[in-house]
Amino acid sequence: MDADPKPTRRPHGPGPTAKDVARLAGVSQSTVSRILNGDRSHFFSEKTRSRVLRIASDLGYSPNPIARALRGKHLNLIGVIVREISDPFFAALISEITVQARELGFLVVLGHAHSDPDEALEMSSIFDTRHTDGAVILGDLKNDQAAIKKILAGKRAVVAMCRGVSSAEVTTINSDNRAGIEALLGLLLRYGHRRIAFIDGGWLGDIQERKNRFIEVLEENGIQLEPDWVVTEANTAEGGYRAAQRLLACPSRPTAILASDDLMAIGALKGLQDGGVRVPEEVSLAGFDGLELTRFVSPALTTVRQPVEEMSRTALQLLIDQIEGRSTNEHRLICLKPELISRASTGPSPGFLRLQC
Amino acid sequence: MDADPKPTRRPHGPGPTAKDVARLAGVSQSTVSRILNGDRSHFFSEKTRSRVLRIASDLGYSPNPIARALRGKHLNLIGVIVREISDPFFAALISEITVQARELGFLVVLGHAHSDPDEALEMSSIFDTRHTDGAVILGDLKNDQAAIKKILAGKRAVVAMCRGVSSAEVTTINSDNRAGIEALLGLLLRYGHRRIAFIDGGWLGDIQERKNRFIEVLEENGIQLEPDWVVTEANTAEGGYRAAQRLLACPSRPTAILASDDLMAIGALKGLQDGGVRVPEEVSLAGFDGLELTRFVSPALTTVRQPVEEMSRTALQLLIDQIEGRSTNEHRLICLKPELISRASTGPSPGFLRLQC
DNA sequence: GTGAAAGCGCTAACAA
DNA sequence: TTGTTAGCGCTTTCAC
């Protein structure tokens, strides 16, 4: 028991309560509550109304959200379990979600899963039923269906984001990873590339989705997949760097590299440059996500921008629908179109211009 | 009034309550509470104890944190108001704080201030006294002493981080910005640079601190400050880019540029390169913060690494001390030593090697 | 138009 | 060793 040294009369600080307002205004607590909540089913004399309002504001009174939540109202707290906050894409997404949530009157509780399903699970149990009104799962948890199921169990409202299509258990908002890859590969193909490598961050759902679509599109274009040219490393700049090194060590090199995300692409760019390879003259390189940062490496990275604002808006909308009991029970899978951003890191395949002339 | 369609018996979902456990175990609610809380001042027969424990676990019971908080216990919630989550340095810091807080049994509520003191203020009033046990203010709020004062008012426990020394109102944990600048400038001076520019992100406290120390150190070394070479832009990569452009437009150019943070340095690097300037052969460039990313631009950036783990640990320690009433009332100002990381973006000043030979 | 009172789920002082 | 009871601050039925 962590007994406080001085057990204050008011456990939660010196804030005025509805009772204080009531006493000073010479009305009952219920009147205060009703007036401050703008209860439309009751009417009050303008006199009481304004007095209560004035006294409340003089006192700096605001209802204790905890008591309110206990009473059955929403806490207006959304829990966001994020796979990895240090990933700039997630940072941007969180940023957007936080802002939008606040506009909708919700506070965001952030939980950092560190890519670890156990940690996410633990986090989730803290965010448990009664602590938050709903949860957003950002990124996936090693795609462990069991973990997801446990997390879902007992939650009133959940949406997931950026997990690929694999998760049918829960309403999910993704960017359209397949379309993104198609756009990127389309660009590379138009530049005459046929020897295209893919570097990816491993088990993550959306990453897998991108990789799968990459392989499909190559096939659809009658391009033989070179197994050595699909390399998996951690989805970090460091991972991208190592992936590039591995590609450079191949006996036969690709003329273009598609990275499963921008961070890896940034690392790969460095890896290529350290290996003495000129981008895009010798090797074209593209990423995925649309990080601001991709504009500031040299050469600027071609990428695909995930529609972060729209994704956030949709996710919150759907989540709040659930929280407020307005949603149907079916799990929806929403894919929002990303936008191709073609920049200096991609160019014609080395033999391509010659052929054209 | 947002009346729920079906006013369920249990406002907060189907979770079992202490009452349920008590009924099933045939004991009173207080017994349940005491046993589950490991109350040492009461003793129970092993029989009751184990039965209560078993039933509780069978039911999957866990105490409703909201009710508990209402009763006066801590909510174990820490509010973090962060100036800008999209800043990778803050992302890293938040990441660290979140992890450490969780280890200490605290959940983190994140509030995004978007560099705007008003927004921070609003955020803070949501994180109000009774909603969180304490708050961490990450980065500063336009150094608006009035805003800070308002935010502080009514908060039980607050620490601030990364605000420079300017804020005496509150216990603050910084990296030692002065020492960092000294290390960086020391390096540049040893490389023979005398024509050194500073680009900075404006009004932020820690940025100001770095800038001021920069100016002082130049003076201490008998170097005349060139006013054109101190340029202020937004503290983003974009801002750094523009700052570099402005420097390149100067009639007389510096041989080294110190950026107030890594993000600006990354932007500046791009700006220099776009301007046809070779780094570090023509101009040396260094940043501040120690972002992972600085390893992956070309050339890798010289920087100073803020001791993120230690800063987080200290801040949480001090905050929790306050929360648990263990702290003295004085406001402390703690500066933790950063670490110089010398990399390829800094080199000898253009004339320097010749002179040496 | 307004008030009294019950109760959300929990803890702790007081009783037994 | 265990139970009874009184709130924490709020909302909401029911009564006037």
XYZ file of C-alpha atoms (C1' of nucleotides) in Angstrom:
746
model
C 0.000 0.000 0.000
C 1.452 3.290 -1.001
C -0.029 5.344 1.758
C 0.246 9.031 1.141
C 2.014 10.891 3.894
C -0.812 13.321 4.392
C -4.123 11.830 3.387
C -5.591 15.010 1.993
C -9.275 15.541 2.111
C -9.306 15.695 -1.671
C -7.488 12.734 -3.107
C -7.138 14.305 -6.449
C -5.870 17.723 -5.748
C -7.444 21.016 -4.970
C -9.808 21.198 -7.895
C -13.289 22.456 -7.079
C -16.110 19.935 -7.350
C -19.650 20.200 -8.505
C -20.609 20.267 -4.870
C -18.581 23.435 -4.339
C -20.239 25.120 -7.252
C -23.630 23.994 -6.022
C -23.042 25.320 -2.533
C -21.801 28.704 -3.732
C -24.599 29.040 -6.226
C -27.149 27.946 -3.696
C -28.465 25.173 -5.912
C -28.207 21.414 -5.880
C -25.467 19.374 -7.401
C -27.801 17.978 -9.998
C -28.653 21.436 -11.214
C -24.993 22.177 -11.656
C -24.450 18.966 -13.528
C -27.416 19.553 -15.792
C -26.582 23.125 -16.606
C -22.964 22.425 -17.294
C -23.798 19.490 -19.482
C -26.315 21.484 -21.432
C -29.021 18.982 -20.608
C -31.803 19.728 -23.095
C -34.514 17.849 -21.230
C -34.563 20.344 -18.402
C -35.132 24.038 -18.290
C -33.717 26.518 -15.871
C -34.372 30.147 -15.131
C -31.878 32.321 -16.888
C -30.922 33.583 -13.456
C -29.832 30.210 -12.049
C -28.231 29.285 -15.314
C -26.016 32.289 -15.528
C -25.162 32.215 -11.844
C -24.102 28.591 -11.969
C -22.126 29.196 -15.127
C -20.424 32.222 -13.647
C -19.520 30.572 -10.385
C -18.270 27.501 -12.183
C -16.024 29.566 -14.364
C -14.899 31.733 -11.440
C -13.883 28.616 -9.585
C -12.265 27.205 -12.654
C -14.442 24.186 -12.209
C -14.391 21.402 -14.704
C -15.975 18.025 -14.146
C -13.680 15.312 -12.953
C -13.356 13.035 -15.938
C -12.622 10.045 -13.771
C -15.802 10.325 -11.807
C -17.637 10.929 -15.016
C -16.136 7.830 -16.555
C -16.957 5.789 -13.515
C -20.518 6.900 -13.811
C -20.660 5.307 -17.224
C -19.794 8.100 -19.557
C -16.956 7.697 -21.921
C -13.530 8.625 -20.744
C -12.833 9.964 -24.197
C -9.572 8.144 -24.177
C -8.309 6.223 -27.145
C -5.440 3.849 -26.748
C -3.012 3.639 -29.596
C -0.722 0.669 -29.596
C 2.065 1.432 -31.976
C 4.566 -1.052 -33.183
C 7.480 1.313 -33.215
C 7.258 5.001 -32.511
C 10.786 5.665 -33.695
C 9.725 4.744 -37.170
C 9.156 8.154 -38.721
C 6.201 6.914 -40.669
C 4.444 5.890 -37.497
C 5.487 9.117 -35.853
C 3.796 11.017 -38.641
C 0.730 8.828 -38.395
C 0.520 9.204 -34.630
C 0.948 12.900 -35.000
C -1.971 13.039 -37.366
C -4.154 10.727 -35.291
C -3.443 12.668 -32.133
C -4.426 15.922 -33.707
C -7.574 14.615 -35.288
C -8.588 12.760 -32.151
C -8.247 15.911 -30.149
C -10.481 17.713 -32.580
C -13.030 14.999 -31.994
C -12.702 15.388 -28.251
C -10.592 12.345 -27.597
C -7.318 12.052 -25.819
C -4.773 9.584 -27.058
C -2.961 7.158 -24.842
C 0.079 5.879 -26.544
C 1.523 2.460 -25.984
C 4.754 1.406 -27.477
C 4.870 -2.218 -28.515
C 8.451 -2.292 -29.727
C 7.516 -4.733 -32.441
C 6.987 -7.315 -29.750
C 3.627 -9.105 -29.587
C 4.069 -9.861 -25.899
C 4.695 -6.284 -25.071
C 1.715 -5.276 -27.150
C -0.400 -7.779 -25.335
C 0.677 -6.496 -21.980
C 0.083 -2.957 -23.141
C -3.307 -3.940 -24.347
C -4.269 -5.461 -21.061
C -3.408 -2.167 -19.433
C -5.552 -0.394 -21.960
C -8.112 -2.872 -20.897
C -11.817 -2.622 -21.333
C -12.448 -0.065 -18.711
C -9.477 2.105 -19.165
C -9.958 3.327 -22.676
C -13.001 3.666 -24.836
C -11.312 2.106 -27.775
C -8.010 1.163 -29.273
C -6.093 1.653 -32.462
C -3.502 -0.921 -33.333
C -0.826 0.661 -35.460
C 1.292 -1.746 -37.377
C 1.293 -5.417 -36.724
C 2.313 -7.660 -33.939
C 4.311 -10.299 -35.651
C 1.066 -11.246 -37.295
C 0.422 -13.514 -34.418
C -3.252 -14.276 -34.821
C -3.390 -15.607 -31.299
C -2.005 -12.415 -29.875
C -4.400 -10.337 -31.913
C -7.283 -12.444 -30.774
C -6.348 -11.984 -27.143
C -5.967 -8.288 -27.671
C -9.315 -8.085 -29.325
C -11.018 -10.088 -26.626
C -12.811 -7.855 -24.220
C -12.157 -4.692 -26.155
C -15.208 -2.673 -26.902
C -13.907 -0.914 -29.950
C -10.819 -1.539 -32.024
C -9.514 -0.625 -35.403
C -6.178 -1.574 -36.854
C -4.000 0.271 -39.289
C -1.090 -0.613 -41.501
C -1.195 -4.331 -41.027
C -1.694 -5.554 -44.549
C -4.814 -7.459 -45.478
C -3.875 -10.484 -43.441
C -5.933 -9.559 -40.433
C -9.559 -10.322 -40.981
C -10.359 -10.297 -37.287
C -10.655 -6.571 -37.029
C -11.624 -3.557 -39.062
C -8.444 -2.451 -40.739
C -7.390 0.692 -42.543
C -4.428 0.360 -44.842
C -2.947 2.258 -47.634
C -3.344 0.321 -50.814
C 0.004 -1.405 -50.731
C -0.657 -3.303 -53.908
C -1.503 -0.185 -55.843
C 1.574 1.528 -54.454
C 3.845 -1.242 -55.630
C 2.162 -1.236 -59.005
C 2.794 2.476 -59.402
C 6.402 2.160 -58.358
C 7.095 -0.829 -60.533
C 5.257 0.783 -63.402
C 7.654 3.674 -63.185
C 10.701 1.434 -63.086
C 9.441 -0.643 -65.982
C 8.798 2.433 -68.064
C 12.375 3.428 -67.367
C 13.369 0.163 -68.958
C 14.394 -1.690 -65.826
C 14.093 -5.445 -65.936
C 16.628 -6.372 -63.312
C 14.812 -5.247 -60.215
C 15.580 -6.153 -56.615
C 13.366 -5.905 -53.572
C 14.604 -5.288 -50.058
C 12.151 -5.698 -47.253
C 11.719 -5.461 -43.552
C 10.572 -8.980 -42.931
C 7.490 -10.339 -41.297
C 5.336 -7.229 -41.125
C 1.968 -7.608 -42.785
C 2.013 -4.579 -45.010
C 5.594 -5.285 -45.957
C 4.664 -8.798 -46.964
C 1.818 -7.445 -48.994
C 4.157 -5.158 -50.863
C 6.634 -7.913 -51.437
C 3.996 -10.308 -52.705
C 2.634 -7.769 -55.090
C 6.156 -7.028 -56.281
C 6.661 -10.663 -57.161
C 3.279 -10.867 -58.870
C 3.838 -7.790 -60.980
C 7.199 -9.032 -62.135
C 5.553 -12.268 -63.191
C 2.747 -10.434 -64.930
C 5.384 -8.645 -66.948
C 7.167 -11.811 -67.825
C 10.186 -10.991 -65.726
C 12.035 -13.833 -64.133
C 12.490 -13.329 -60.403
C 16.087 -13.578 -59.294
C 15.952 -15.121 -55.800
C 19.163 -13.394 -54.725
C 17.524 -10.088 -55.392
C 14.893 -10.380 -52.739
C 16.629 -9.700 -49.476
C 15.194 -9.311 -46.025
C 16.694 -7.232 -43.247
C 15.398 -5.210 -40.322
C 13.070 -2.449 -41.440
C 15.385 0.326 -40.368
C 17.928 2.473 -42.146
C 20.563 0.132 -40.821
C 18.690 -2.826 -42.310
C 18.455 -1.082 -45.640
C 22.147 -0.407 -45.550
C 22.943 -4.054 -44.991
C 20.485 -5.143 -47.645
C 22.208 -2.913 -50.184
C 25.563 -4.351 -49.246
C 24.235 -7.837 -49.779
C 22.899 -6.889 -53.183
C 26.213 -5.390 -54.181
C 27.865 -8.654 -53.264
C 25.730 -10.570 -55.775
C 27.608 -11.835 -58.833
C 25.069 -10.151 -61.046
C 23.621 -6.851 -59.941
C 20.152 -5.377 -60.372
C 19.683 -2.036 -62.096
C 16.907 -0.996 -59.761
C 16.040 -1.573 -56.133
C 12.632 -1.233 -54.600
C 12.624 -0.936 -50.819
C 9.628 -1.930 -48.772
C 9.764 1.374 -46.923
C 11.506 4.712 -47.037
C 13.672 4.163 -44.019
C 15.205 1.095 -45.606
C 15.538 2.988 -48.849
C 17.466 5.730 -47.095
C 19.782 3.158 -45.596
C 20.119 1.395 -48.924
C 21.005 4.649 -50.623
C 23.847 5.109 -48.202
C 24.863 1.499 -48.696
C 24.972 1.912 -52.454
C 26.915 5.129 -52.233
C 29.377 3.625 -49.804
C 29.761 0.786 -52.282
C 30.678 3.279 -54.986
C 27.458 2.890 -56.914
C 25.912 5.991 -58.446
C 22.174 6.483 -57.961
C 20.302 6.623 -60.280
C 22.880 6.364 -63.080
C 23.907 2.834 -62.208
C 21.100 1.752 -59.939
C 17.667 3.283 -59.459
C 16.192 3.213 -55.979
C 12.704 3.778 -54.647
C 11.040 3.609 -51.254
C 7.546 3.440 -49.849
C 5.660 5.638 -47.355
C 6.313 9.164 -48.472
C 8.367 10.439 -45.559
C 9.234 14.123 -45.639
C 12.800 13.056 -45.203
C 12.956 11.416 -48.594
C 13.159 14.867 -50.134
C 16.324 15.634 -48.268
C 18.598 12.777 -49.090
C 20.703 13.013 -52.234
C 19.399 12.130 -54.671
C 15.859 12.719 -53.452
C 14.001 9.433 -53.222
C 11.222 8.292 -55.431
C 8.507 6.931 -53.200
C 4.807 6.435 -52.745
C 3.020 8.574 -50.218
C 0.547 6.878 -47.935
C -2.524 9.061 -47.427
C -1.860 9.616 -43.754
C -4.562 12.195 -43.131
C -7.258 10.224 -44.847
C -6.205 7.013 -43.155
C -6.340 8.648 -39.752
C -9.660 10.248 -40.407
C -11.193 7.003 -41.559
C -9.761 5.024 -38.675
C -11.014 7.438 -36.050
C -14.383 7.682 -37.682
C -14.797 3.945 -37.656
C -13.483 3.618 -34.141
C -15.751 6.264 -32.736
C -18.680 4.690 -34.498
C -17.911 1.536 -32.601
C -17.423 3.349 -29.330
C -20.739 5.042 -29.666
C -22.461 1.878 -30.704
C -23.221 3.129 -34.171
C -21.313 0.492 -36.055
C -22.392 -2.654 -37.722
C -20.620 -5.730 -36.528
C -18.855 -6.675 -39.696
C -15.156 -6.118 -39.971
C -14.244 -3.832 -42.771
C -11.040 -3.732 -44.731
C -10.287 -0.351 -46.178
C -7.483 0.401 -48.586
C -6.750 4.007 -49.422
C -4.896 4.982 -52.541
C -1.331 6.167 -52.133
C 0.298 8.686 -54.419
C 3.394 8.133 -56.521
C 6.121 10.689 -56.027
C 8.727 10.393 -58.723
C 12.047 11.977 -57.893
C 15.721 11.875 -58.761
C 16.609 8.481 -57.317
C 14.965 6.700 -60.212
C 16.018 7.041 -63.804
C 16.395 5.120 -67.013
C 17.959 1.723 -66.845
C 21.618 1.854 -67.947
C 21.108 0.417 -71.442
C 17.747 2.023 -71.934
C 18.581 5.362 -73.507
C 20.922 3.798 -75.961
C 18.199 1.495 -77.144
C 15.810 4.367 -77.564
C 18.182 6.350 -79.789
C -26.258 14.245 -23.960
C -24.908 11.284 -25.753
C -27.325 8.746 -24.399
C -26.341 5.215 -25.156
C -28.966 3.306 -27.061
C -29.088 0.467 -24.574
C -28.196 1.606 -21.118
C -26.383 -1.529 -20.090
C -26.326 -2.510 -16.508
C -22.540 -2.267 -16.537
C -21.454 1.002 -18.034
C -17.962 -0.184 -18.624
C -18.391 -3.469 -20.299
C -18.818 -6.974 -19.098
C -15.797 -7.067 -16.815
C -16.440 -8.755 -13.478
C -16.347 -6.535 -10.413
C -15.049 -7.070 -6.925
C -18.633 -7.612 -5.920
C -18.934 -10.567 -8.271
C -15.815 -12.126 -6.855
C -17.032 -11.506 -3.332
C -20.404 -13.097 -3.990
C -18.912 -16.179 -5.616
C -16.306 -16.566 -2.916
C -18.831 -15.985 -0.201
C -16.884 -13.160 1.353
C -17.268 -9.430 1.528
C -16.040 -6.985 -1.024
C -13.452 -5.573 1.304
C -11.925 -8.976 1.807
C -11.554 -9.282 -1.917
C -10.020 -5.874 -2.172
C -7.604 -6.523 0.642
C -6.488 -9.894 -0.558
C -5.994 -8.740 -4.103
C -4.081 -5.699 -3.007
C -1.845 -7.742 -0.760
C -2.819 -5.627 2.218
C -0.181 -6.448 4.859
C -2.123 -5.075 7.785
C -4.715 -7.802 7.632
C -4.462 -11.543 7.802
C -6.667 -14.093 6.170
C -7.009 -17.813 6.425
C -5.148 -19.527 3.665
C -8.468 -21.042 2.666
C -10.230 -17.740 1.986
C -7.132 -16.293 0.430
C -6.680 -19.009 -2.108
C -10.374 -19.211 -2.853
C -10.641 -15.508 -3.507
C -7.517 -15.568 -5.612
C -8.745 -18.519 -7.611
C -12.169 -17.123 -8.248
C -10.726 -13.770 -9.189
C -8.427 -15.337 -11.696
C -11.151 -17.648 -12.979
C -13.326 -14.652 -13.600
C -10.431 -12.772 -15.123
C -11.118 -10.072 -12.627
C -8.906 -7.058 -12.376
C -9.753 -3.944 -10.423
C -11.281 -1.126 -12.368
C -8.548 1.468 -12.493
C -11.026 4.272 -12.842
C -12.855 3.447 -9.690
C -9.560 2.999 -7.986
C -8.380 6.377 -9.176
C -11.589 7.994 -8.064
C -10.999 6.548 -4.651
C -7.767 8.450 -4.432
C -5.180 6.033 -5.635
C -2.925 6.993 -8.440
C -4.098 6.430 -11.929
C -0.547 5.578 -12.903
C -0.914 7.799 -15.871
C 1.697 10.258 -16.925
C 0.857 12.923 -19.426
C 3.553 13.850 -21.873
C 3.050 17.085 -23.721
C 5.392 17.031 -26.637
C 6.141 19.999 -28.780
C 6.367 18.070 -31.997
C 6.163 14.325 -32.289
C 7.275 14.329 -35.892
C 10.638 15.576 -34.811
C 12.670 12.374 -34.762
C 14.557 13.469 -31.713
C 11.362 13.789 -29.755
C 10.130 10.531 -31.196
C 13.215 8.829 -29.859
C 12.807 10.515 -26.520
C 9.146 9.598 -26.270
C 9.985 6.078 -27.211
C 12.470 5.882 -24.411
C 10.208 7.564 -21.881
C 7.307 5.317 -22.770
C 9.351 2.201 -22.286
C 10.886 3.284 -19.047
C 7.585 4.531 -17.687
C 6.006 1.211 -18.402
C 8.756 -0.524 -16.506
C 7.941 1.720 -13.583
C 4.266 0.853 -13.864
C 3.096 4.019 -15.514
C 1.137 4.498 -18.672
C 1.898 7.435 -20.884
C -0.700 9.768 -22.284
C 0.671 11.652 -25.176
C -0.384 15.146 -26.082
C 0.809 16.802 -29.198
C 1.377 20.509 -28.822
C 2.395 21.223 -32.396
C 4.800 23.868 -31.207
C 1.823 25.959 -30.271
C 1.558 27.255 -26.713
C -2.200 27.570 -26.949
C -2.576 24.019 -28.033
C -0.251 22.913 -25.286
C -2.285 24.848 -22.807
C -5.477 23.262 -23.971
C -3.845 19.871 -23.906
C -2.642 20.521 -20.453
C -6.054 21.437 -19.213
C -7.275 18.122 -20.502
C -4.454 16.412 -18.698
C -5.749 18.318 -15.812
C -4.944 17.708 -12.220
C -7.247 14.823 -11.783
C -6.685 13.082 -15.041
C -3.027 12.250 -14.804
C -0.734 11.812 -11.879
C 1.898 13.993 -13.405
C 3.117 15.566 -16.569
C 6.251 15.794 -18.616
C 6.659 18.795 -20.836
C 8.854 17.908 -23.749
C 10.377 20.822 -25.551
C 9.210 24.310 -25.010
C 6.107 26.251 -25.637
C 7.346 29.368 -27.277
C 9.010 30.092 -23.993
C 5.883 31.837 -22.994
C 6.367 32.128 -19.265
C 2.706 32.938 -18.844
C 1.669 29.784 -20.636
C 4.051 27.700 -18.602
C 2.766 29.226 -15.441
C -0.796 28.408 -16.357
C 0.179 24.904 -17.262
C 1.995 24.470 -14.022
C -0.867 25.824 -11.984
C -2.890 23.056 -10.474
C -0.589 20.300 -11.604
C 0.568 18.038 -8.863
C 3.777 16.884 -10.468
C 5.618 18.222 -13.467
C 9.016 17.983 -14.985
C 10.182 19.565 -18.187
C 12.751 18.393 -20.668
C 14.696 19.979 -23.464
C 13.730 23.541 -22.815
C 17.076 25.163 -22.225
C 17.876 26.735 -18.895
C 15.402 29.537 -19.363
C 12.620 27.933 -17.393
C 13.233 28.256 -13.720
C 9.612 27.603 -12.828
C 9.881 23.891 -13.047
C 12.333 21.070 -12.571
C 14.007 20.653 -15.908
C 16.172 17.987 -17.451
C 18.287 19.049 -20.389
C 21.253 17.780 -22.185
C 24.154 20.079 -21.600
C 23.682 22.230 -24.653
C 26.600 24.434 -23.811
C 28.988 21.545 -23.471
C 27.690 20.102 -26.730
C 28.365 23.299 -28.611
C 31.771 23.554 -27.041
C 32.662 20.057 -28.214
C 31.407 20.725 -31.714
C 33.115 24.075 -32.029
C 36.268 22.649 -30.521
C 36.329 20.119 -33.316
C 35.772 22.734 -35.990
C 38.408 25.019 -34.535
C 40.935 22.206 -34.393
C 40.187 21.634 -38.058
C 41.274 25.200 -38.606
C 37.860 26.708 -39.269
C 37.468 30.354 -38.423
C 34.634 31.249 -40.741
C 31.789 29.430 -39.006
C 28.081 29.915 -39.530
C 25.195 28.909 -37.292
C 21.763 27.965 -38.495
C 19.054 27.617 -35.935
C 15.437 26.769 -35.417
C 14.401 29.979 -33.796
C 12.749 30.667 -30.513
C 13.111 27.283 -28.832
C 14.873 27.436 -25.481
C 17.477 24.790 -26.024
C 18.150 26.115 -29.494
C 18.700 29.573 -28.085
C 21.034 28.143 -25.540
C 23.089 26.502 -28.234
C 23.159 29.630 -30.294
C 24.205 31.782 -27.364
C 27.002 29.446 -26.456
C 28.082 29.389 -30.077
C 28.433 33.145 -30.061
C 30.255 33.127 -26.748
C 32.744 30.480 -27.806
C 33.555 32.353 -30.980
C 34.245 35.426 -28.918
C 36.349 33.488 -26.460
C 38.459 32.402 -29.384
C 38.800 35.873 -30.704
C 36.685 35.202 -33.747
C 34.608 38.003 -35.117
C 30.968 37.049 -35.526
C 29.650 37.622 -39.009
C 25.993 38.605 -38.561
C 25.008 37.226 -41.958
C 26.198 33.850 -40.843
C 23.668 33.390 -38.138
C 20.451 32.476 -39.849
C 17.169 31.405 -38.386
C 14.639 29.172 -40.095
C 12.080 26.588 -39.016
C 13.696 23.722 -37.164
C 12.909 21.164 -39.811
C 14.828 19.677 -42.691
C 13.068 22.151 -44.912
C 14.226 24.994 -42.680
C 17.790 23.727 -42.802
C 17.596 23.585 -46.552
C 16.490 27.186 -46.778
C 19.095 28.286 -44.269
C 21.829 26.718 -46.372
C 20.526 28.466 -49.440
C 20.634 31.763 -47.639
C 24.201 31.146 -46.556
C 25.218 30.287 -50.095
C 23.788 33.582 -51.224
C 26.111 35.525 -48.910
C 28.849 37.462 -50.663
C 31.417 35.790 -48.462
C 30.863 32.195 -47.484
C 31.685 30.348 -44.270
C 33.858 27.247 -44.330
C 31.838 25.504 -41.675
C 28.212 25.413 -40.633
C 26.911 24.380 -37.280
C 23.221 23.528 -37.202
C 21.196 23.800 -34.034
C 19.817 20.319 -34.605
C 20.304 17.290 -36.803
C 17.136 17.698 -38.784
C 18.184 21.145 -39.910
C 21.657 19.814 -40.601
C 20.216 17.137 -42.850
C 18.243 19.773 -44.725
C 21.282 22.025 -44.894
C 23.374 19.211 -46.301
C 20.900 18.814 -49.091
C 20.837 22.565 -49.596
C 24.607 22.721 -49.871
C 24.742 19.809 -52.261
C 21.994 21.273 -54.411
C 24.042 24.459 -54.435
C 27.018 22.542 -55.786
C 29.036 22.749 -52.606
C 31.051 19.720 -51.571
C 30.820 18.645 -47.931
C 33.230 18.580 -46.155
C 35.837 19.602 -48.760
C 34.429 23.076 -49.238
C 32.184 23.413 -46.238
C 32.094 21.374 -43.050
C 28.714 20.715 -41.478
C 27.641 19.483 -38.087
C 24.352 18.929 -36.321
C 23.122 18.396 -32.794
C 21.022 15.636 -31.179
C 22.592 12.422 -32.355
C 19.789 11.037 -34.491
C 20.346 7.560 -35.887
C 19.591 9.028 -39.245
C 22.704 11.156 -39.265
C 24.721 8.023 -40.004
C 22.817 7.441 -43.195
C 23.121 10.674 -45.063
C 26.152 11.213 -47.266
C 28.509 12.251 -45.905
C 27.562 11.003 -42.459
C 26.967 13.921 -40.144
C 29.120 14.971 -37.288
C 26.852 15.595 -34.338
C 26.515 15.497 -30.595
C 24.393 12.787 -29.065
C 22.008 13.768 -26.317
C 21.942 11.131 -23.579
C 18.358 10.164 -24.208
C 18.196 7.176 -21.883
C 19.742 8.973 -18.979
C 17.594 12.040 -19.526
C 14.443 9.931 -19.547
C 15.458 7.993 -16.484
C 16.221 11.130 -14.556
C 13.049 12.870 -15.615
C 10.824 9.957 -14.654
C 12.612 9.483 -11.384
C 12.103 13.096 -10.461
C 8.519 13.102 -11.633
C 7.571 9.995 -9.715
C 9.237 11.380 -6.651
C 6.908 14.316 -6.914
C 3.903 12.141 -7.566
C 4.606 10.078 -4.532
C 5.277 13.091 -2.411
C 8.916 12.264 -1.921
C 10.330 15.358 -3.493
C 11.625 18.525 -2.008
C 9.948 21.619 -3.277
C 12.878 23.229 -4.968
C 13.053 23.219 -8.731
C 16.092 21.496 -10.024
C 17.903 22.120 -13.254
C 19.763 19.117 -14.509
C 22.131 19.100 -17.468
C 23.414 15.788 -18.716
C 26.570 15.540 -20.771
C 26.158 14.810 -24.454
C 28.693 12.917 -26.512
C 30.555 14.193 -29.552
C 30.295 11.995 -32.609
C 32.778 13.043 -35.218
C 32.043 11.831 -38.721
C 32.698 12.570 -42.359
C 30.747 15.816 -42.695
C 33.445 17.753 -40.891
C 36.996 18.089 -42.091
C 39.873 20.494 -42.279
C 39.148 24.011 -43.332
C 40.068 24.531 -47.004
C 43.334 26.354 -46.403
C 44.237 24.372 -43.326
C 46.157 21.418 -44.734
C 48.276 23.638 -46.914
C 49.267 25.651 -43.934
C 50.229 22.546 -42.054
C 52.491 21.231 -44.769
C -37.637 24.426 -12.736
C -35.384 22.215 -9.067
C -33.845 18.871 -5.424
C -32.953 14.372 -3.027
C -30.919 10.275 -3.372
C -29.072 6.204 -5.486
C -25.208 4.151 -7.318
C -20.904 3.531 -10.807
C -16.508 0.060 -8.430
C -13.385 0.698 -5.354
C -10.726 1.378 -0.705
C -10.241 2.201 4.193
C -11.830 3.510 8.761
C -14.255 1.463 12.094
C -16.519 -2.623 14.148
C -16.813 -7.108 15.548
C -9.600 -12.837 10.614
C -13.581 -10.756 8.432
C -17.705 -7.590 7.604
C -20.122 -3.056 7.486
C -20.182 1.248 5.903
C -18.999 5.640 4.148
C -17.594 8.059 0.729
C -14.418 9.553 -3.957
C -17.373 13.190 -7.853
C -20.370 12.524 -10.999
C -25.011 11.599 -13.598
C -29.736 10.452 -13.506
C -34.134 8.682 -12.034
C -37.867 10.005 -9.448
C -40.332 13.151 -6.782
C -42.019 17.792 -5.828
